[in-house]
PDB file of C-alpha atoms in Angstrom:
ATOM      1  CA  UNK A   1      -6.123   2.053   4.331  1.00  0.00           C
ATOM      2  CA  UNK A   2      -4.994   5.093   2.806  1.00  0.00           C
ATOM      3  CA  UNK A   3      -1.312   5.899   2.864  1.00  0.00           C
ATOM      4  CA  UNK A   4      -0.099   9.646   3.682  1.00  0.00           C
ATOM      5  CA  UNK A   5       4.103   9.773   3.573  1.00  0.00           C
ATOM      6  CA  UNK A   6       5.432  13.426   5.000  1.00  0.00           C
ATOM      7  CA  UNK A   7       9.354  15.058   4.456  1.00  0.00           C
ATOM      8  CA  UNK A   8      11.172  17.528   6.765  1.00  0.00           C
ATOM      9  CA  UNK A   9      13.050  19.992   5.212  1.00  0.00           C
ATOM     10  CA  UNK A  10      17.231  20.367   5.924  1.00  0.00           C
ATOM     11  CA  UNK A  11      18.868  20.609   2.861  1.00  0.00           C
ATOM     12  CA  UNK A  12      21.422  17.892   2.848  1.00  0.00           C
ATOM     13  CA  UNK A  13      20.179  16.419   5.454  1.00  0.00           C
ATOM     14  CA  UNK A  14      17.868  15.411   2.932  1.00  0.00           C
ATOM     15  CA  UNK A  15      20.193  12.042   2.004  1.00  0.00           C
ATOM     16  CA  UNK A  16      18.561  10.774   5.542  1.00  0.00           C
ATOM     17  CA  UNK A  17      14.718  10.528   3.802  1.00  0.00           C
ATOM     18  CA  UNK A  18      16.207   9.610   0.790  1.00  0.00           C
ATOM     19  CA  UNK A  19      17.885   6.454   2.615  1.00  0.00           C
ATOM     20  CA  UNK A  20      14.316   5.813   4.162  1.00  0.00           C
ATOM     21  CA  UNK A  21      12.791   5.365   0.617  1.00  0.00           C
ATOM     22  CA  UNK A  22      15.702   3.507  -1.142  1.00  0.00           C
ATOM     23  CA  UNK A  23      14.736   1.102   1.936  1.00  0.00           C
ATOM     24  CA  UNK A  24      11.068   1.361   1.257  1.00  0.00           C
ATOM     25  CA  UNK A  25      11.289   0.263  -2.522  1.00  0.00           C
ATOM     26  CA  UNK A  26      13.724  -1.966  -1.357  1.00  0.00           C
ATOM     27  CA  UNK A  27      11.040  -3.802   0.870  1.00  0.00           C
ATOM     28  CA  UNK A  28       8.236  -3.435  -1.076  1.00  0.00           C
ATOM     29  CA  UNK A  29       9.059  -3.286  -4.331  1.00  0.00           C
ATOM     30  CA  UNK A  30       8.836  -0.520  -7.133  1.00  0.00           C
ATOM     31  CA  UNK A  31       8.992   2.963  -6.849  1.00  0.00           C
ATOM     32  CA  UNK A  32       7.686   5.156  -3.146  1.00  0.00           C
ATOM     33  CA  UNK A  33       4.350   5.998  -5.622  1.00  0.00           C
ATOM     34  CA  UNK A  34       2.932   2.785  -5.795  1.00  0.00           C
ATOM     35  CA  UNK A  35       2.947   3.119  -2.095  1.00  0.00           C
ATOM     36  CA  UNK A  36       1.941   6.043  -0.601  1.00  0.00           C
ATOM     37  CA  UNK A  37      -1.542   7.881  -1.962  1.00  0.00           C
ATOM     38  CA  UNK A  38      -0.854  11.312  -0.490  1.00  0.00           C
ATOM     39  CA  UNK A  39       3.003  12.778  -0.410  1.00  0.00           C
ATOM     40  CA  UNK A  40       3.568  16.436   1.177  1.00  0.00           C
ATOM     41  CA  UNK A  41       7.300  17.896   1.615  1.00  0.00           C
ATOM     42  CA  UNK A  42       9.071  20.934   2.818  1.00  0.00           C
ATOM     43  CA  UNK A  43      11.969  22.120   1.300  1.00  0.00           C
ATOM     44  CA  UNK A  44      14.290  20.001   0.468  1.00  0.00           C
ATOM     45  CA  UNK A  45      11.067  17.535   1.472  1.00  0.00           C
ATOM     46  CA  UNK A  46       9.297  19.339  -1.513  1.00  0.00           C
ATOM     47  CA  UNK A  47      11.919  17.751  -4.132  1.00  0.00           C
ATOM     48  CA  UNK A  48      11.551  14.268  -2.742  1.00  0.00           C
ATOM     49  CA  UNK A  49       8.138  14.708  -2.701  1.00  0.00           C
ATOM     50  CA  UNK A  50       8.007  15.755  -6.462  1.00  0.00           C
ATOM     51  CA  UNK A  51      10.378  13.416  -7.484  1.00  0.00           C
ATOM     52  CA  UNK A  52       8.339  10.857  -5.414  1.00  0.00           C
ATOM     53  CA  UNK A  53       5.218  11.606  -7.692  1.00  0.00           C
ATOM     54  CA  UNK A  54       7.208  11.396 -11.063  1.00  0.00           C
ATOM     55  CA  UNK A  55       7.859   8.261 -10.420  1.00  0.00           C
ATOM     56  CA  UNK A  56      11.858   8.684 -10.070  1.00  0.00           C
ATOM     57  CA  UNK A  57      13.988   5.889  -7.582  1.00  0.00           C
ATOM     58  CA  UNK A  58      15.469   6.757  -4.402  1.00  0.00           C
ATOM     59  CA  UNK A  59      18.518   5.445  -5.330  1.00  0.00           C
ATOM     60  CA  UNK A  60      18.826   8.321  -8.463  1.00  0.00           C
ATOM     61  CA  UNK A  61      17.429  10.634  -6.002  1.00  0.00           C
ATOM     62  CA  UNK A  62      20.413   9.861  -3.687  1.00  0.00           C
ATOM     63  CA  UNK A  63      22.957   9.838  -6.442  1.00  0.00           C
ATOM     64  CA  UNK A  64      21.471  13.706  -6.929  1.00  0.00           C
ATOM     65  CA  UNK A  65      22.171  14.314  -3.675  1.00  0.00           C
ATOM     66  CA  UNK A  66      26.003  13.168  -3.422  1.00  0.00           C
ATOM     67  CA  UNK A  67      27.040  13.521  -7.188  1.00  0.00           C
ATOM     68  CA  UNK A  68      25.783  17.059  -7.768  1.00  0.00           C
ATOM     69  CA  UNK A  69      25.131  18.723  -4.775  1.00  0.00           C
ATOM     70  CA  UNK A  70      28.016  20.611  -5.613  1.00  0.00           C
ATOM     71  CA  UNK A  71      26.602  21.941  -8.964  1.00  0.00           C
ATOM     72  CA  UNK A  72      23.421  23.039  -6.648  1.00  0.00           C
ATOM     73  CA  UNK A  73      25.439  24.821  -3.640  1.00  0.00           C
ATOM     74  CA  UNK A  74      28.054  27.277  -5.299  1.00  0.00           C
ATOM     75  CA  UNK A  75      29.625  29.512  -4.453  1.00  0.00           C
ATOM     76  CA  UNK A  76      31.080  27.545  -1.918  1.00  0.00           C
ATOM     77  CA  UNK A  77      33.093  28.663   1.342  1.00  0.00           C
ATOM     78  CA  UNK A  78      34.199  33.078   2.139  1.00  0.00           C
ATOM     79  CA  UNK A  79      33.047  33.765  -1.483  1.00  0.00           C
ATOM     80  CA  UNK A  80      29.198  32.122  -0.209  1.00  0.00           C
ATOM     81  CA  UNK A  81      29.743  33.802   2.967  1.00  0.00           C
ATOM     82  CA  UNK A  82      30.780  37.260   1.186  1.00  0.00           C
ATOM     83  CA  UNK A  83      27.620  37.179  -1.085  1.00  0.00           C
ATOM     84  CA  UNK A  84      25.459  36.183   1.616  1.00  0.00           C
ATOM     85  CA  UNK A  85      25.889  39.345   3.661  1.00  0.00           C
ATOM     86  CA  UNK A  86      26.485  41.786   0.590  1.00  0.00           C
ATOM     87  CA  UNK A  87      23.337  40.058  -1.545  1.00  0.00           C
ATOM     88  CA  UNK A  88      21.258  38.042   1.131  1.00  0.00           C
ATOM     89  CA  UNK A  89      21.673  35.412  -0.556  1.00  0.00           C
ATOM     90  CA  UNK A  90      24.701  32.645  -1.591  1.00  0.00           C
ATOM     91  CA  UNK A  91      23.235  30.384  -3.842  1.00  0.00           C
ATOM     92  CA  UNK A  92      21.260  30.892  -7.366  1.00  0.00           C
ATOM     93  CA  UNK A  93      17.987  28.582  -6.978  1.00  0.00           C
ATOM     94  CA  UNK A  94      18.459  28.347 -10.767  1.00  0.00           C
ATOM     95  CA  UNK A  95      21.091  25.786 -10.385  1.00  0.00           C
ATOM     96  CA  UNK A  96      18.497  23.807  -8.226  1.00  0.00           C
ATOM     97  CA  UNK A  97      15.762  23.995 -11.112  1.00  0.00           C
ATOM     98  CA  UNK A  98      18.145  23.220 -13.321  1.00  0.00           C
ATOM     99  CA  UNK A  99      19.683  20.145 -11.975  1.00  0.00           C
ATOM    100  CA  UNK A 100      16.055  19.003 -11.165  1.00  0.00           C
ATOM    101  CA  UNK A 101      15.200  19.753 -15.335  1.00  0.00           C
ATOM    102  CA  UNK A 102      17.459  16.680 -15.919  1.00  0.00           C
ATOM    103  CA  UNK A 103      16.590  14.758 -13.371  1.00  0.00           C
ATOM    104  CA  UNK A 104      12.998  14.754 -14.037  1.00  0.00           C
ATOM    105  CA  UNK A 105      13.341  15.077 -17.810  1.00  0.00           C
ATOM    106  CA  UNK A 106      10.207  14.942 -19.730  1.00  0.00           C
ATOM    107  CA  UNK A 107       7.938  15.343 -16.921  1.00  0.00           C
ATOM    108  CA  UNK A 108       9.442  18.580 -15.874  1.00  0.00           C
ATOM    109  CA  UNK A 109       7.044  19.655 -17.327  1.00  0.00           C
ATOM    110  CA  UNK A 110       4.150  18.161 -15.599  1.00  0.00           C
ATOM    111  CA  UNK A 111       1.833  20.635 -13.653  1.00  0.00           C
ATOM    112  CA  UNK A 112       0.445  19.535 -10.240  1.00  0.00           C
ATOM    113  CA  UNK A 113      -2.711  18.249 -11.528  1.00  0.00           C
ATOM    114  CA  UNK A 114      -0.250  15.426 -13.638  1.00  0.00           C
ATOM    115  CA  UNK A 115       0.593  14.313 -10.390  1.00  0.00           C
ATOM    116  CA  UNK A 116      -1.001  10.506 -10.426  1.00  0.00           C
ATOM    117  CA  UNK A 117      -0.925  10.417  -6.260  1.00  0.00           C
ATOM    118  CA  UNK A 118      -1.791  13.331  -4.225  1.00  0.00           C
ATOM    119  CA  UNK A 119       1.229  15.812  -3.520  1.00  0.00           C
ATOM    120  CA  UNK A 120       0.919  18.768  -0.623  1.00  0.00           C
ATOM    121  CA  UNK A 121       3.975  21.613  -1.334  1.00  0.00           C
ATOM    122  CA  UNK A 122       4.462  24.018   0.950  1.00  0.00           C
ATOM    123  CA  UNK A 123       5.785  27.935  -0.134  1.00  0.00           C
ATOM    124  CA  UNK A 124       6.401  31.494   1.671  1.00  0.00           C
ATOM    125  CA  UNK A 125       5.311  34.238  -0.191  1.00  0.00           C
ATOM    126  CA  UNK A 126       7.414  37.150   0.287  1.00  0.00           C
ATOM    127  CA  UNK A 127       3.966  38.913   1.503  1.00  0.00           C
ATOM    128  CA  UNK A 128       4.426  36.545   4.282  1.00  0.00           C
ATOM    129  CA  UNK A 129       0.959  34.386   3.105  1.00  0.00           C
ATOM    130  CA  UNK A 130       1.535  30.774   3.326  1.00  0.00           C
ATOM    131  CA  UNK A 131       0.839  28.374   0.379  1.00  0.00           C
ATOM    132  CA  UNK A 132       0.099  24.513  -0.275  1.00  0.00           C
ATOM    133  CA  UNK A 133       0.752  23.280  -3.554  1.00  0.00           C
ATOM    134  CA  UNK A 134      -1.978  20.216  -3.808  1.00  0.00           C
ATOM    135  CA  UNK A 135      -4.112  19.093  -7.135  1.00  0.00           C
ATOM    136  CA  UNK A 136      -7.761  21.118  -7.572  1.00  0.00           C
ATOM    137  CA  UNK A 137     -10.187  18.906  -6.464  1.00  0.00           C
ATOM    138  CA  UNK A 138     -13.812  20.397  -5.817  1.00  0.00           C
ATOM    139  CA  UNK A 139     -13.427  21.278  -1.930  1.00  0.00           C
ATOM    140  CA  UNK A 140     -10.349  23.259  -2.659  1.00  0.00           C
ATOM    141  CA  UNK A 141      -9.480  26.686  -4.344  1.00  0.00           C
ATOM    142  CA  UNK A 142      -8.859  24.963  -7.550  1.00  0.00           C
ATOM    143  CA  UNK A 143      -5.645  27.954  -8.287  1.00  0.00           C
ATOM    144  CA  UNK A 144      -2.407  25.729  -7.794  1.00  0.00           C
ATOM    145  CA  UNK A 145      -3.431  22.567  -9.554  1.00  0.00           C
ATOM    146  CA  UNK A 146      -2.004  24.330 -12.756  1.00  0.00           C
ATOM    147  CA  UNK A 147       1.588  25.711 -11.530  1.00  0.00           C
ATOM    148  CA  UNK A 148       4.515  23.485 -12.169  1.00  0.00           C
ATOM    149  CA  UNK A 149       5.309  20.368  -9.683  1.00  0.00           C
ATOM    150  CA  UNK A 150       9.086  21.728 -10.473  1.00  0.00           C
ATOM    151  CA  UNK A 151       8.394  25.782  -9.822  1.00  0.00           C
ATOM    152  CA  UNK A 152       6.690  24.464  -6.771  1.00  0.00           C
ATOM    153  CA  UNK A 153       9.411  22.265  -4.988  1.00  0.00           C
ATOM    154  CA  UNK A 154      11.473  25.078  -6.154  1.00  0.00           C
ATOM    155  CA  UNK A 155       9.921  28.016  -4.196  1.00  0.00           C
ATOM    156  CA  UNK A 156       9.597  25.344  -1.329  1.00  0.00           C
ATOM    157  CA  UNK A 157      13.977  24.656  -1.336  1.00  0.00           C
ATOM    158  CA  UNK A 158      14.615  28.289  -0.950  1.00  0.00           C
ATOM    159  CA  UNK A 159      15.800  28.857   1.839  1.00  0.00           C
ATOM    160  CA  UNK A 160      16.071  32.385   2.976  1.00  0.00           C
ATOM    161  CA  UNK A 161      19.698  33.983   2.997  1.00  0.00           C
ATOM    162  CA  UNK A 162      20.906  29.960   1.265  1.00  0.00           C
ATOM    163  CA  UNK A 163      18.997  30.899  -1.701  1.00  0.00           C
ATOM    164  CA  UNK A 164      17.163  34.692  -3.467  1.00  0.00           C
ATOM    165  CA  UNK A 165      13.613  34.023  -3.866  1.00  0.00           C
ATOM    166  CA  UNK A 166      12.325  31.702  -6.620  1.00  0.00           C
ATOM    167  CA  UNK A 167       9.399  33.522  -9.479  1.00  0.00           C
ATOM    168  CA  UNK A 168       6.579  31.826 -10.569  1.00  0.00           C
ATOM    169  CA  UNK A 169       3.708  33.079 -12.705  1.00  0.00           C
ATOM    170  CA  UNK A 170       0.120  32.884 -12.990  1.00  0.00           C
ATOM    171  CA  UNK A 171      -0.811  31.991 -10.109  1.00  0.00           C
ATOM    172  CA  UNK A 172      -4.807  33.128 -10.189  1.00  0.00           C
ATOM    173  CA  UNK A 173      -3.545  35.531 -12.216  1.00  0.00           C
ATOM    174  CA  UNK A 174      -0.591  36.823 -10.314  1.00  0.00           C
ATOM    175  CA  UNK A 175       3.374  36.760 -10.399  1.00  0.00           C
ATOM    176  CA  UNK A 176       4.139  35.435  -6.632  1.00  0.00           C
ATOM    177  CA  UNK A 177       7.596  35.203  -5.829  1.00  0.00           C
ATOM    178  CA  UNK A 178       8.054  32.460  -2.924  1.00  0.00           C
ATOM    179  CA  UNK A 179      10.943  31.685  -0.036  1.00  0.00           C
ATOM    180  CA  UNK A 180      11.503  28.503   1.672  1.00  0.00           C
ATOM    181  CA  UNK A 181       7.602  26.808   3.138  1.00  0.00           C
ATOM    182  CA  UNK A 182      10.118  26.576   7.057  1.00  0.00           C
ATOM    183  CA  UNK A 183       9.730  30.581   6.452  1.00  0.00           C
ATOM    184  CA  UNK A 184       6.368  29.991   7.000  1.00  0.00           C
ATOM    185  CA  UNK A 185       6.521  27.218   9.730  1.00  0.00           C
ATOM    186  CA  UNK A 186       5.932  24.361   7.581  1.00  0.00           C
ATOM    187  CA  UNK A 187       8.777  22.732   8.012  1.00  0.00           C
ATOM    188  CA  UNK A 188       7.373  20.074   8.957  1.00  0.00           C
ATOM    189  CA  UNK A 189       4.482  19.378   6.711  1.00  0.00           C
ATOM    190  CA  UNK A 190       2.707  16.869   8.210  1.00  0.00           C
ATOM    191  CA  UNK A 191      -0.368  18.823   9.585  1.00  0.00           C
ATOM    192  CA  UNK A 192      -0.768  20.699   6.906  1.00  0.00           C
ATOM    193  CA  UNK A 193      -0.515  17.341   5.067  1.00  0.00           C
ATOM    194  CA  UNK A 194      -3.302  16.176   7.527  1.00  0.00           C
ATOM    195  CA  UNK A 195      -5.745  19.287   6.924  1.00  0.00           C
ATOM    196  CA  UNK A 196      -5.534  18.789   3.189  1.00  0.00           C
ATOM    197  CA  UNK A 197      -6.221  14.952   3.171  1.00  0.00           C
ATOM    198  CA  UNK A 198      -8.843  15.940   5.815  1.00  0.00           C
ATOM    199  CA  UNK A 199     -10.760  18.587   5.480  1.00  0.00           C
ATOM    200  CA  UNK A 200      -9.880  19.661   1.553  1.00  0.00           C
ATOM    201  CA  UNK A 201     -10.391  16.223   0.835  1.00  0.00           C
ATOM    202  CA  UNK A 202     -12.086  12.757   1.492  1.00  0.00           C
ATOM    203  CA  UNK A 203      -9.076  10.744   3.678  1.00  0.00           C
ATOM    204  CA  UNK A 204     -10.737   9.357   7.118  1.00  0.00           C
ATOM    205  CA  UNK A 205      -8.655   9.368   9.711  1.00  0.00           C
ATOM    206  CA  UNK A 206      -9.860   6.398  11.616  1.00  0.00           C
ATOM    207  CA  UNK A 207      -8.443   5.191   7.498  1.00  0.00           C
ATOM    208  CA  UNK A 208      -5.438   6.545   6.861  1.00  0.00           C
ATOM    209  CA  UNK A 209      -1.804   6.249   8.165  1.00  0.00           C
ATOM    210  CA  UNK A 210       0.824   9.017   7.839  1.00  0.00           C
ATOM    211  CA  UNK A 211       4.293   8.183   7.792  1.00  0.00           C
ATOM    212  CA  UNK A 212       6.243  11.623   8.548  1.00  0.00           C
ATOM    213  CA  UNK A 213      10.418  11.466   7.737  1.00  0.00           C
ATOM    214  CA  UNK A 214      12.989  13.820   9.582  1.00  0.00           C
ATOM    215  CA  UNK A 215      15.861  14.915   7.975  1.00  0.00           C
ATOM    216  CA  UNK A 216      18.039  14.641  11.254  1.00  0.00           C
ATOM    217  CA  UNK A 217      18.279  17.050  14.379  1.00  0.00           C
ATOM    218  CA  UNK A 218      20.982  18.244  16.912  1.00  0.00           C
ATOM    219  CA  UNK A 219      19.829  19.310  20.357  1.00  0.00           C
ATOM    220  CA  UNK A 220      19.724  23.314  20.339  1.00  0.00           C
ATOM    221  CA  UNK A 221      22.498  24.953  23.383  1.00  0.00           C
ATOM    222  CA  UNK A 222      21.061  27.946  25.421  1.00  0.00           C
ATOM    223  CA  UNK A 223      24.151  29.857  24.467  1.00  0.00           C
ATOM    224  CA  UNK A 224      23.287  33.216  22.439  1.00  0.00           C
ATOM    225  CA  UNK A 225      24.621  33.425  19.242  1.00  0.00           C
ATOM    226  CA  UNK A 226      27.583  35.427  17.841  1.00  0.00           C
ATOM    227  CA  UNK A 227      28.327  37.902  15.320  1.00  0.00           C
ATOM    228  CA  UNK A 228      25.821  38.395  11.982  1.00  0.00           C
ATOM    229  CA  UNK A 229      26.607  35.136  10.395  1.00  0.00           C
ATOM    230  CA  UNK A 230      25.675  32.937  13.680  1.00  0.00           C
ATOM    231  CA  UNK A 231      23.094  35.312  13.821  1.00  0.00           C
ATOM    232  CA  UNK A 232      21.844  34.920  10.543  1.00  0.00           C
ATOM    233  CA  UNK A 233      22.734  30.876  10.585  1.00  0.00           C
ATOM    234  CA  UNK A 234      20.614  30.758  14.049  1.00  0.00           C
ATOM    235  CA  UNK A 235      17.798  32.426  12.910  1.00  0.00           C
ATOM    236  CA  UNK A 236      17.741  29.966   9.398  1.00  0.00           C
ATOM    237  CA  UNK A 237      18.477  27.233  11.629  1.00  0.00           C
ATOM    238  CA  UNK A 238      17.070  27.025  15.036  1.00  0.00           C
ATOM    239  CA  UNK A 239      14.412  28.786  14.477  1.00  0.00           C
ATOM    240  CA  UNK A 240      13.519  26.788  11.127  1.00  0.00           C
ATOM    241  CA  UNK A 241      13.353  23.991  13.372  1.00  0.00           C
ATOM    242  CA  UNK A 242      12.193  24.715  16.101  1.00  0.00           C
ATOM    243  CA  UNK A 243       9.320  25.416  14.214  1.00  0.00           C
ATOM    244  CA  UNK A 244       9.193  22.330  13.460  1.00  0.00           C
ATOM    245  CA  UNK A 245       8.887  20.617  16.646  1.00  0.00           C
ATOM    246  CA  UNK A 246       5.512  21.451  17.798  1.00  0.00           C
ATOM    247  CA  UNK A 247       3.672  19.473  14.580  1.00  0.00           C
ATOM    248  CA  UNK A 248       4.244  16.219  15.668  1.00  0.00           C
ATOM    249  CA  UNK A 249       2.499  16.918  19.059  1.00  0.00           C
ATOM    250  CA  UNK A 250      -0.583  18.916  17.105  1.00  0.00           C
ATOM    251  CA  UNK A 251      -0.937  16.018  14.810  1.00  0.00           C
ATOM    252  CA  UNK A 252      -0.610  13.303  17.623  1.00  0.00           C
ATOM    253  CA  UNK A 253      -3.480  15.545  19.572  1.00  0.00           C
ATOM    254  CA  UNK A 254      -5.664  16.003  16.918  1.00  0.00           C
ATOM    255  CA  UNK A 255      -5.894  12.481  14.958  1.00  0.00           C
ATOM    256  CA  UNK A 256      -4.423  10.082  17.596  1.00  0.00           C
ATOM    257  CA  UNK A 257      -3.588   7.099  16.259  1.00  0.00           C
ATOM    258  CA  UNK A 258      -2.237   8.391  12.326  1.00  0.00           C
ATOM    259  CA  UNK A 259       0.784   9.717  12.568  1.00  0.00           C
ATOM    260  CA  UNK A 260       4.515   7.400  12.801  1.00  0.00           C
ATOM    261  CA  UNK A 261       7.356  10.240  13.166  1.00  0.00           C
ATOM    262  CA  UNK A 262      10.925   8.983  12.357  1.00  0.00           C
ATOM    263  CA  UNK A 263      14.016  10.775  12.887  1.00  0.00           C
ATOM    264  CA  UNK A 264      17.320  10.412  14.023  1.00  0.00           C
ATOM    265  CA  UNK A 265      19.718  12.465  16.683  1.00  0.00           C
ATOM    266  CA  UNK A 266      22.934  13.987  14.785  1.00  0.00           C
ATOM    267  CA  UNK A 267      26.428  13.348  16.202  1.00  0.00           C
ATOM    268  CA  UNK A 268      26.721  17.470  16.052  1.00  0.00           C
ATOM    269  CA  UNK A 269      25.832  20.468  13.867  1.00  0.00           C
ATOM    270  CA  UNK A 270      25.173  20.006  10.662  1.00  0.00           C
ATOM    271  CA  UNK A 271      24.029  23.155   8.468  1.00  0.00           C
ATOM    272  CA  UNK A 272      21.803  22.507   5.250  1.00  0.00           C
ATOM    273  CA  UNK A 273      24.659  22.890   3.007  1.00  0.00           C
ATOM    274  CA  UNK A 274      27.369  21.277   4.486  1.00  0.00           C
ATOM    275  CA  UNK A 275      28.411  19.014   1.439  1.00  0.00           C
ATOM    276  CA  UNK A 276      31.496  18.032   3.822  1.00  0.00           C
ATOM    277  CA  UNK A 277      29.088  16.121   5.807  1.00  0.00           C
ATOM    278  CA  UNK A 278      27.484  13.619   2.443  1.00  0.00           C
ATOM    279  CA  UNK A 279      30.033  10.840   3.908  1.00  0.00           C
ATOM    280  CA  UNK A 280      28.698  10.718   7.261  1.00  0.00           C
ATOM    281  CA  UNK A 281      24.915  11.756   6.162  1.00  0.00           C
ATOM    282  CA  UNK A 282      24.686   8.857   4.200  1.00  0.00           C
ATOM    283  CA  UNK A 283      26.003   6.557   7.217  1.00  0.00           C
ATOM    284  CA  UNK A 284      23.605   8.137   9.186  1.00  0.00           C
ATOM    285  CA  UNK A 285      20.821   7.187   6.511  1.00  0.00           C
ATOM    286  CA  UNK A 286      21.385   4.172   6.156  1.00  0.00           C
ATOM    287  CA  UNK A 287      21.769   3.298   9.906  1.00  0.00           C
ATOM    288  CA  UNK A 288      18.232   4.773  10.121  1.00  0.00           C
ATOM    289  CA  UNK A 289      16.502   2.463   7.580  1.00  0.00           C
ATOM    290  CA  UNK A 290      17.956  -0.062   8.503  1.00  0.00           C
ATOM    291  CA  UNK A 291      15.670  -0.207  11.383  1.00  0.00           C
ATOM    292  CA  UNK A 292      12.393   0.503   9.077  1.00  0.00           C
ATOM    293  CA  UNK A 293       9.721  -1.359   8.386  1.00  0.00           C
ATOM    294  CA  UNK A 294       7.817  -0.505   6.041  1.00  0.00           C
ATOM    295  CA  UNK A 295       5.522  -3.082   5.762  1.00  0.00           C
ATOM    296  CA  UNK A 296       4.444  -1.986   9.218  1.00  0.00           C
ATOM    297  CA  UNK A 297       4.877   1.342   9.143  1.00  0.00           C
ATOM    298  CA  UNK A 298       2.038   1.133   6.314  1.00  0.00           C
ATOM    299  CA  UNK A 299      -0.591  -0.599   7.292  1.00  0.00           C
ATOM    300  CA  UNK A 300       0.772  -3.942   9.089  1.00  0.00           C
ATOM    301  CA  UNK A 301       2.203  -7.357   7.496  1.00  0.00           C
ATOM    302  CA  UNK A 302      -1.265  -8.142   5.912  1.00  0.00           C
ATOM    303  CA  UNK A 303      -1.954  -4.661   4.515  1.00  0.00           C
ATOM    304  CA  UNK A 304      -1.813  -5.076  -0.016  1.00  0.00           C
ATOM    305  CA  UNK A 305       0.148  -2.756  -1.596  1.00  0.00           C
ATOM    306  CA  UNK A 306      -1.416  -0.004  -4.360  1.00  0.00           C
ATOM    307  CA  UNK A 307      -0.942  -1.101  -7.807  1.00  0.00           C
ATOM    308  CA  UNK A 308       1.202   0.971  -9.774  1.00  0.00           C
ATOM    309  CA  UNK A 309       0.141   4.017 -10.270  1.00  0.00           C
ATOM    310  CA  UNK A 310      -0.168   4.849 -14.355  1.00  0.00           C
ATOM    311  CA  UNK A 311       1.639   7.138 -15.759  1.00  0.00           C
ATOM    312  CA  UNK A 312       0.010  10.558 -17.688  1.00  0.00           C
TER     313      UNK A 312
END
C-alpha cells in the first residue's frame, strides 16, 4: 500500500498539521518520511513537505513556528500595513529562506531529486502558470527535479501581499518568479498530488491511501469587505480558502476511497501572519492530533511501516 500525505497552506496555521505530524512520529516512531511515499504541500504545507523530505523531526519544526516566526513575519503592526500599501507586500521572503536554511543545515543544498521520498510542491509563476515541483522520472517532463528543494518551498510560501515574490533561476534554462501556489488555486494540493501519483508516477489508486491535513478554517460571512486593507485580506484569505474547498470533493469523485481528510474549525478568524495566535494554534493542533490514529489512517493496524528512508 502506497501512502500519500497532503498538507494545505495557511501560514502560521501550519502549527496545526505540524502537531499532527508530531502525533504520527510519536505513534509510529522515526520521522514522518519513514511512513509516506509521497508528500505534497502548498505554502506552509510546502515548507513542511520539504522538511519532511529532509527528515527533520516534527518537534523541531514546531519550534520554528513557535520560536522563530517573528524572524519571518517582520516588520509588524502599522509598519507592515504601510509597507503592504506602498510596496505591495509586508515581508521579505529572504528572511524565511534564511530561517529554513538554518533548520535544514547541510540539506539546504538539496535539489528535489535528492529527496528520498517523492514530493509535490505547487507554486504560481508571475505569468499565471501553475508549476508543480516533483522529482524527475521517465513519465514527467523532467525539468523540476534539479530545482533546490528549499527554493521550491519558499516560492510556494510567498503569499501575495504578504511576501514579495521568490526568484528561481535555471528552470529549463529560464529564470522565473513565483508567488504562493494558493494564488493559482492549489492551496489544497490533494488533487494535484493524486494527478502526479496516478498519471505521472507508478501509484495505483486501488493500492494507495492519502491523508490530507488542513490548517483550520472559520466559516466565512456573506458581508462584503470594507476598505482597501479589508478587501486585500478577503482576496488573499477567503478567495484562496474557497479555491481549496472543491478539491476534497473532486478527489473523492475521481478516486473514491483513496483520501481521508482531517481539518478543524477555528474559534475565530486567524490570519496567516497572526503571531498572537500561536499559543491558541498549538492547543488547537494538539487537540486535533490527539484524535488521530495514524496506524488506521495510513493503512490499518496490520499495515507494516516502511523501512526508514536512506539518506542520500
